[in-house]
Short mmCIF file of C-alpha atoms in Angstrom, two decimals:
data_model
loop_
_atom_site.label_atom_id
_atom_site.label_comp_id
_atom_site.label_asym_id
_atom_site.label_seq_id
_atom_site.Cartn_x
_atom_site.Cartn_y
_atom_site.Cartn_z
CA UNK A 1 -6.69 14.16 -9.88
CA UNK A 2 -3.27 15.34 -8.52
CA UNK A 3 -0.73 13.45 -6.37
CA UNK A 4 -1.88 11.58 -4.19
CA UNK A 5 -1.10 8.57 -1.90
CA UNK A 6 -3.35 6.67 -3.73
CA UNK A 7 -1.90 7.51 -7.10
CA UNK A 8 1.50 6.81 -5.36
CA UNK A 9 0.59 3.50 -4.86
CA UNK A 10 -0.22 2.54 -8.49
CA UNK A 11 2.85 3.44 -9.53
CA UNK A 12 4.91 1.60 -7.20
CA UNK A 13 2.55 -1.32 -8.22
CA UNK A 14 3.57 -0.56 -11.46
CA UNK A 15 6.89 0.09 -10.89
CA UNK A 16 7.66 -3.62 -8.40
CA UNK A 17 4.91 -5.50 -11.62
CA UNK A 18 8.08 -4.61 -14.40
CA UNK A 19 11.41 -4.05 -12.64
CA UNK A 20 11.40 -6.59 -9.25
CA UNK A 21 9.89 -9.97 -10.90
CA UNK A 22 11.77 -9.30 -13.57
CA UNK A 23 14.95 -9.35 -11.48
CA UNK A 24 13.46 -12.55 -8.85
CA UNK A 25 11.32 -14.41 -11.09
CA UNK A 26 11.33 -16.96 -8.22
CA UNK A 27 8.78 -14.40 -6.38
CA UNK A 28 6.25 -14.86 -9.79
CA UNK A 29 6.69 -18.56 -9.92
CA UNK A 30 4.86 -18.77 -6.36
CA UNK A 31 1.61 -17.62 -8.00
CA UNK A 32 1.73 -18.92 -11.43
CA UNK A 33 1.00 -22.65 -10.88
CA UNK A 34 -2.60 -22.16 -10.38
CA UNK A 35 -3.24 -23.01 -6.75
CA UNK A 36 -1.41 -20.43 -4.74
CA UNK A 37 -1.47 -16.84 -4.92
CA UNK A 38 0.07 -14.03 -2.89
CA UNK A 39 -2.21 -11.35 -0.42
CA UNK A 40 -0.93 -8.45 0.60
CA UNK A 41 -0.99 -8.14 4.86
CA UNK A 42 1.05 -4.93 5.31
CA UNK A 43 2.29 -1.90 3.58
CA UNK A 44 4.27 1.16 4.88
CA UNK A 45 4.76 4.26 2.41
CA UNK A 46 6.95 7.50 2.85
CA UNK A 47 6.98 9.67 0.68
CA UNK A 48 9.28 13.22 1.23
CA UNK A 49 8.42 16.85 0.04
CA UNK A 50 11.33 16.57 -2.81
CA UNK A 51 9.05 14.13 -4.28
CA UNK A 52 6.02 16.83 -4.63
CA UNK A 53 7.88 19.35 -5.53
CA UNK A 54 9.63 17.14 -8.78
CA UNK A 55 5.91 16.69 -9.52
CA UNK A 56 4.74 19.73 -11.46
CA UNK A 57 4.30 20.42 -15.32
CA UNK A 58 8.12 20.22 -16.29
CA UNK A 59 8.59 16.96 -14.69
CA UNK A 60 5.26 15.41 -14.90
CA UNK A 61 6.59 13.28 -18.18
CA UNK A 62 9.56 11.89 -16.18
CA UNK A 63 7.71 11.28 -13.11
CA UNK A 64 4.86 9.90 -14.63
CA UNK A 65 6.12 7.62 -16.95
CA UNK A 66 9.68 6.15 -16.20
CA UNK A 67 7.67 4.12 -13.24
CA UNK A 68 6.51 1.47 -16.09
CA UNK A 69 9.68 0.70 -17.00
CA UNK A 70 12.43 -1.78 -15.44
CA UNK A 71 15.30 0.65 -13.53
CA UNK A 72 17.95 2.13 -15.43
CA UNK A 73 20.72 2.94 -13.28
CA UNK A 74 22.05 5.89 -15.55
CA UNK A 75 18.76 7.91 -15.18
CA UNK A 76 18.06 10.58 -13.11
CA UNK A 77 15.31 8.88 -11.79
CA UNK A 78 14.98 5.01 -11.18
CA UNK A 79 13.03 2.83 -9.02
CA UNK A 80 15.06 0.36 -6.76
CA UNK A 81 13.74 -2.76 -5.59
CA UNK A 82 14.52 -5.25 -2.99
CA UNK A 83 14.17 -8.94 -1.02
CA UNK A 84 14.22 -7.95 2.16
CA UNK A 85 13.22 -10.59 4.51
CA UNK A 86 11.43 -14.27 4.08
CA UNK A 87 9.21 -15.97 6.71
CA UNK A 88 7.77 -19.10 6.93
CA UNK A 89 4.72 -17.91 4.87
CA UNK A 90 5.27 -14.19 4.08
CA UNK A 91 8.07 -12.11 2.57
CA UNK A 92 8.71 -8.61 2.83
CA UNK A 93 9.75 -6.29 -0.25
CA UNK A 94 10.91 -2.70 -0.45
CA UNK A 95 10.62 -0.36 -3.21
CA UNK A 96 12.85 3.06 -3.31
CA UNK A 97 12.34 6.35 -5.96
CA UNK A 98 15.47 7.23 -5.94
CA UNK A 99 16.58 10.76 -7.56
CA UNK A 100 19.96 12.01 -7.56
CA UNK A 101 21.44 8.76 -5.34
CA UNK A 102 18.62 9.73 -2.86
CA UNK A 103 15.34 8.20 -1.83
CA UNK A 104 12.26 10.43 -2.40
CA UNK A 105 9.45 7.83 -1.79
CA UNK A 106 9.83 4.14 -0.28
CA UNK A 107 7.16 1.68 -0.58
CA UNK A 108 7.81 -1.41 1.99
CA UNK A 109 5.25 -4.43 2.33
CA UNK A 110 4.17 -7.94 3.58
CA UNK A 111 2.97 -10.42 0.82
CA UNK A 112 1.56 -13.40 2.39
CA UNK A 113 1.48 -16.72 0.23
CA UNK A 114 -1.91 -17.86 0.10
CA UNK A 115 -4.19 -21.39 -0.57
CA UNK A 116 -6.01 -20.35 -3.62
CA UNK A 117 -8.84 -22.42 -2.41
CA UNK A 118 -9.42 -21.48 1.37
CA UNK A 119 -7.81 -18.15 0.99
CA UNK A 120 -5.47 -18.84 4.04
CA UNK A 121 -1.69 -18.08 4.60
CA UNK A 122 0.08 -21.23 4.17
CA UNK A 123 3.89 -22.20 4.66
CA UNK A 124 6.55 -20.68 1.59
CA UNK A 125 7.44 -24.22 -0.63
CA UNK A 126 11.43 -25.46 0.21
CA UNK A 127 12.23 -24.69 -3.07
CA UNK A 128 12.07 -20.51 -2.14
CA UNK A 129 12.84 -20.96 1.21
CA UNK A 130 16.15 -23.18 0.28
CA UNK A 131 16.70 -20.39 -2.29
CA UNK A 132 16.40 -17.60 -0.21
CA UNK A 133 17.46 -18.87 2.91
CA UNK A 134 20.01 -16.10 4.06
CA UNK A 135 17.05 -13.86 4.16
CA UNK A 136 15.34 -15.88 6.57
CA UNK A 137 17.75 -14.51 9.79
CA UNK A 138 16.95 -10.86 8.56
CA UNK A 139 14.66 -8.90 10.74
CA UNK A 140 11.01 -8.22 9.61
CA UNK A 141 9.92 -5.15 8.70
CA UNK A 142 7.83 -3.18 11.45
CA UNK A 143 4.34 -2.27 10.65
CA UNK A 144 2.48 -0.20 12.95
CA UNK A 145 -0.83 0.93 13.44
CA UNK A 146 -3.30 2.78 16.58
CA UNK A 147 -6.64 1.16 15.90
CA UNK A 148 -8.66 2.34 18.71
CA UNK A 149 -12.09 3.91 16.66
CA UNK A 150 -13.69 6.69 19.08
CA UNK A 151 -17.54 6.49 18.67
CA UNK A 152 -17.57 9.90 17.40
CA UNK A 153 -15.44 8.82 14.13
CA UNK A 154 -17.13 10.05 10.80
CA UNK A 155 -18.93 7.51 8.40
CA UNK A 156 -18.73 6.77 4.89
CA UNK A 157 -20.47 4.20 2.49
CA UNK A 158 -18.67 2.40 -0.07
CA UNK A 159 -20.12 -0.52 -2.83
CA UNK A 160 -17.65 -2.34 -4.74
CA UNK A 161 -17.93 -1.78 -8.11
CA UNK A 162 -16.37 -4.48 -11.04
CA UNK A 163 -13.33 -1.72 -11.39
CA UNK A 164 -12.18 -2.23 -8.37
CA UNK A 165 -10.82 -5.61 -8.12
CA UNK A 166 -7.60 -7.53 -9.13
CA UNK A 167 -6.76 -11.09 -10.38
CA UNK A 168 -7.31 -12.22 -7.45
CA UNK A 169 -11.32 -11.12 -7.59
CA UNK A 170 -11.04 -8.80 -4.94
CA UNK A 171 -10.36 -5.08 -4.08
CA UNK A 172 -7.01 -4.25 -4.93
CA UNK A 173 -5.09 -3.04 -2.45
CA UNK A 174 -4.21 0.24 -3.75
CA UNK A 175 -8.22 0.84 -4.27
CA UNK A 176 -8.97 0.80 -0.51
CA UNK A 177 -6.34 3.78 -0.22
CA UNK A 178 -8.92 5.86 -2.93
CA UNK A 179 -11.85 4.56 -0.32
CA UNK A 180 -9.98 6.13 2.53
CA UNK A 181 -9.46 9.34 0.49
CA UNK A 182 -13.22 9.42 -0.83
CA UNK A 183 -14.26 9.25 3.18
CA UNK A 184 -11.53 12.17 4.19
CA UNK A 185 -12.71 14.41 1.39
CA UNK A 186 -16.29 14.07 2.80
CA UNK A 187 -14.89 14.29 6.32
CA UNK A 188 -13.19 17.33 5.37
CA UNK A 189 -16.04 18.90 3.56
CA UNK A 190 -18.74 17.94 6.44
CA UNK A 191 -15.84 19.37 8.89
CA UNK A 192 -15.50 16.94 10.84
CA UNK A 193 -12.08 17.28 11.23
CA UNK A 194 -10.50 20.18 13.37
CA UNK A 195 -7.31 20.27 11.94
CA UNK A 196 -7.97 19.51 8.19
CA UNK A 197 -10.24 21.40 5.86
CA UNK A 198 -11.04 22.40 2.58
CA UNK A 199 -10.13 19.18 0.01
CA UNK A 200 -7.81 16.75 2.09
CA UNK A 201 -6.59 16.13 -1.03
CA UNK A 202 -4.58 19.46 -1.43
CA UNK A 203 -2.94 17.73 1.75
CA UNK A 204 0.17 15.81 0.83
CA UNK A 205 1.02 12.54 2.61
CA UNK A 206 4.24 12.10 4.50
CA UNK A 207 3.77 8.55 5.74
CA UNK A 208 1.23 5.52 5.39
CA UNK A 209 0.71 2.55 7.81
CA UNK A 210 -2.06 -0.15 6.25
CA UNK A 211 -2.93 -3.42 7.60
CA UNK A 212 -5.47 -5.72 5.52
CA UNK A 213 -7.59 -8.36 7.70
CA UNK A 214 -9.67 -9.45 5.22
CA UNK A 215 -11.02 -9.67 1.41
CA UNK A 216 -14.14 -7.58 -0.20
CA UNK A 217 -15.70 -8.97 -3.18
CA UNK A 218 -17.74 -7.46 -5.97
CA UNK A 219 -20.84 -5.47 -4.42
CA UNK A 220 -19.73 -5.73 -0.90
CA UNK A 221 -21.02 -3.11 0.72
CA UNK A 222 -18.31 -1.43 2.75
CA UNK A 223 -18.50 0.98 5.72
CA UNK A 224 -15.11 3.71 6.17
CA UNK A 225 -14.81 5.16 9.00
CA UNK A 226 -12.31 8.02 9.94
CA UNK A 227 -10.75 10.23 12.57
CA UNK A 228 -8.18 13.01 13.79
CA UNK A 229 -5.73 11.34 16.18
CA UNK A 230 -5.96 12.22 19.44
CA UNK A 231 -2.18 13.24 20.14
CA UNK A 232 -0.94 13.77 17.19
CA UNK A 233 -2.34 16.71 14.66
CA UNK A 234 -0.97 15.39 11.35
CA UNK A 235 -2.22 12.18 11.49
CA UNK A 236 -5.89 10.95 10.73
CA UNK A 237 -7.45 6.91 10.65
CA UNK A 238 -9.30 4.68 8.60
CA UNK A 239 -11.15 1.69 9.53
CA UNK A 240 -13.05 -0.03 7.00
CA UNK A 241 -15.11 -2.63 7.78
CA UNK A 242 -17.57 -4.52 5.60
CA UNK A 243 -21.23 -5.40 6.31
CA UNK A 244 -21.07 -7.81 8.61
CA UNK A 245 -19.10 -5.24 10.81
CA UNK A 246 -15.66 -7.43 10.33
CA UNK A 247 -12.63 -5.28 9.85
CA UNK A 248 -11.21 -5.63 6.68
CA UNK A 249 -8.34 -2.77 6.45
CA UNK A 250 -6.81 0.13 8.69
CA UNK A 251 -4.73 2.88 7.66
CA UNK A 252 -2.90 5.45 9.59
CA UNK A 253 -1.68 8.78 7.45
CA UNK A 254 0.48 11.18 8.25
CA UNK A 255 0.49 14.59 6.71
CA UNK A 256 3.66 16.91 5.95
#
C-alpha cells in the first residue's frame, strides 16, 4: 500500500502506454510486426517531496487517476513525454509529472530493440532511424550505478509467480522494483540496516538508478540481495541475481 517507487513506476508505465505512442506511433510499430520487441536496459526516476505531499486523501483522485489518460495541457496536472535520443539499437525516452508548469517526478529510460527469437539487441530498422535522425547527434542519457556487493549484504528469496510477467513472458520491469522493496522491508525489519528502520516503506524515494542484465521467466527462482552504501547514508543497493548466480538487475535508491 502507499506511495511508493514501485507504485510510481506503474503509473508512468501507464502514463508513456496512453499519451507517448499515441503521439510517436513509429515507437509501437517497432514491436508490432511479430519478430522484434523492445527490452528495457536502463531507467532513472526522481521523484521530489511536492509530489508526496500532493498525494494524500484530497488529491488521491487526481493523482491517481489522470495518469491513464493522454496529457491535457489545460490541467493542473499532466504527464509530458519525450524522444530524447536514438542509437543504433536503443532509444532513450523521458517522462515528466508536471504540476503547476513544474516537474514533480521524471521517469527517463533505455529501451533496447530486441530479436524476438534470440532475445538480443539488434540494430534500429532505416525506416526509424531515417525518421528520427536529428535525434541521433543528441547525447545519451547517463545511467549510473555502484555495484560493488560487500559479503555482508542481506539476502532475500524470490519465485516468480504467473503475475509477474509482461507480454514479453518475463518479469516486468516495474515488478523487480516490488522485489527490491519486499527484500528492504525484511532488511529493515531483521535490522540489518543502520540507518533505516521500522517499514522502509514509510521511507520515500528521492532518486532511482536500475540497470537490467538479463530476463527471469516464470518460476525462476531469484536471489535479492541488499545494502547501506558505504559513503553515502540515504542510499541503499539491490542486486538480484537468479539461480545460476547471473546478475539480472541492480538498483541504487536514494532516500529524501
Amino acid at each position: 500500500g502507499g506511495l511508493n517507487i514501485f507504485n510510481i513506476a506503474k503509473k508512468f508505465s501507464n502514463a508513456r502506454s496512453s499519451s507517448f505512442y499515441s503521439d510517436i506511433s513509429s515507437l509501437l510499430t517497432l514491436t508490432s510486426r511479430g519478430t522484434h520487441v523492445t527490452f528495457e536496459r536502463a531507467s532513472n526516476y526522481r521523484i521530489s517531496e511536492k509530489f508526496f505531499e500532493l498525494h494524500n486523501p484530497q488529491f488521491s483522485g487526481e493523482l491517481g487517476g489522470y495518469l491513464s489518460f493522454e496529457k491535457i495541457k489545460d490541467r493542473q496536472i499532466y504527464v509530458e513525454d519525450k524522444l530524447v535520443s536514438v542509437g543504433n539499437s536503443s532509444i532513450c525516452l523521458a517522462s515528466s509529472i508536471i504540476h503547476n508548469g513544474e516537474a514533480i517526478a521524471t521517469f527517463e529510460s533505455q529501451v533496447v530493440h530486441v530479436d524476438w527469437n534470440s532475445r538480443k539487441a539488434v540494430p534500429l530498422p532505416v525506416w526509424f532511424t531515417e525518421k528520427y535522425r536529428e535525434f541521433m547527434k543528441i547525447s545519451k542519457i547517463k545511467f549510473t550505478t555502484n555495484m560493488n556487493k560487500p559479503n555482508s549484504s542481506y539476502s532475500y528469496s524470490i519465485k516468480v509467480s504467473a503475475s509477474d510477467l509482461d507480454m514479453n513472458n518475463h518479469v516486468n520491469m516495474a515488478i523487480y522494483l516490488r522485489y527490491c522493496l519486499d527484500a528492504g522491508y525484511m532488511a529493515c525489519k531483521d535490522g540489518a540496516y543502520e540507518g533505516f528502520e521500522g517499514d522502509l516503506l514509510t521511507y520515500k524515494v528521492q532518486k532511482s538508478s536500475c540497470l537490467f542484465f538479463g530476463e527471469s521467466v516464470l518460476e525462476a527462482l531469484l536471489s535479492v540481495y541488499t545494502w547501506e552504501d558505504s559513503t553515502q547514508k540515504n542510499l541503499i543497493h539491490f542486486q538480484i541475481e537468479n539461480s545460476d548466480e547471473k546478475l539480472v538487475y541492480f538498483c541504487s535508491m536514494w532516500f529524501h
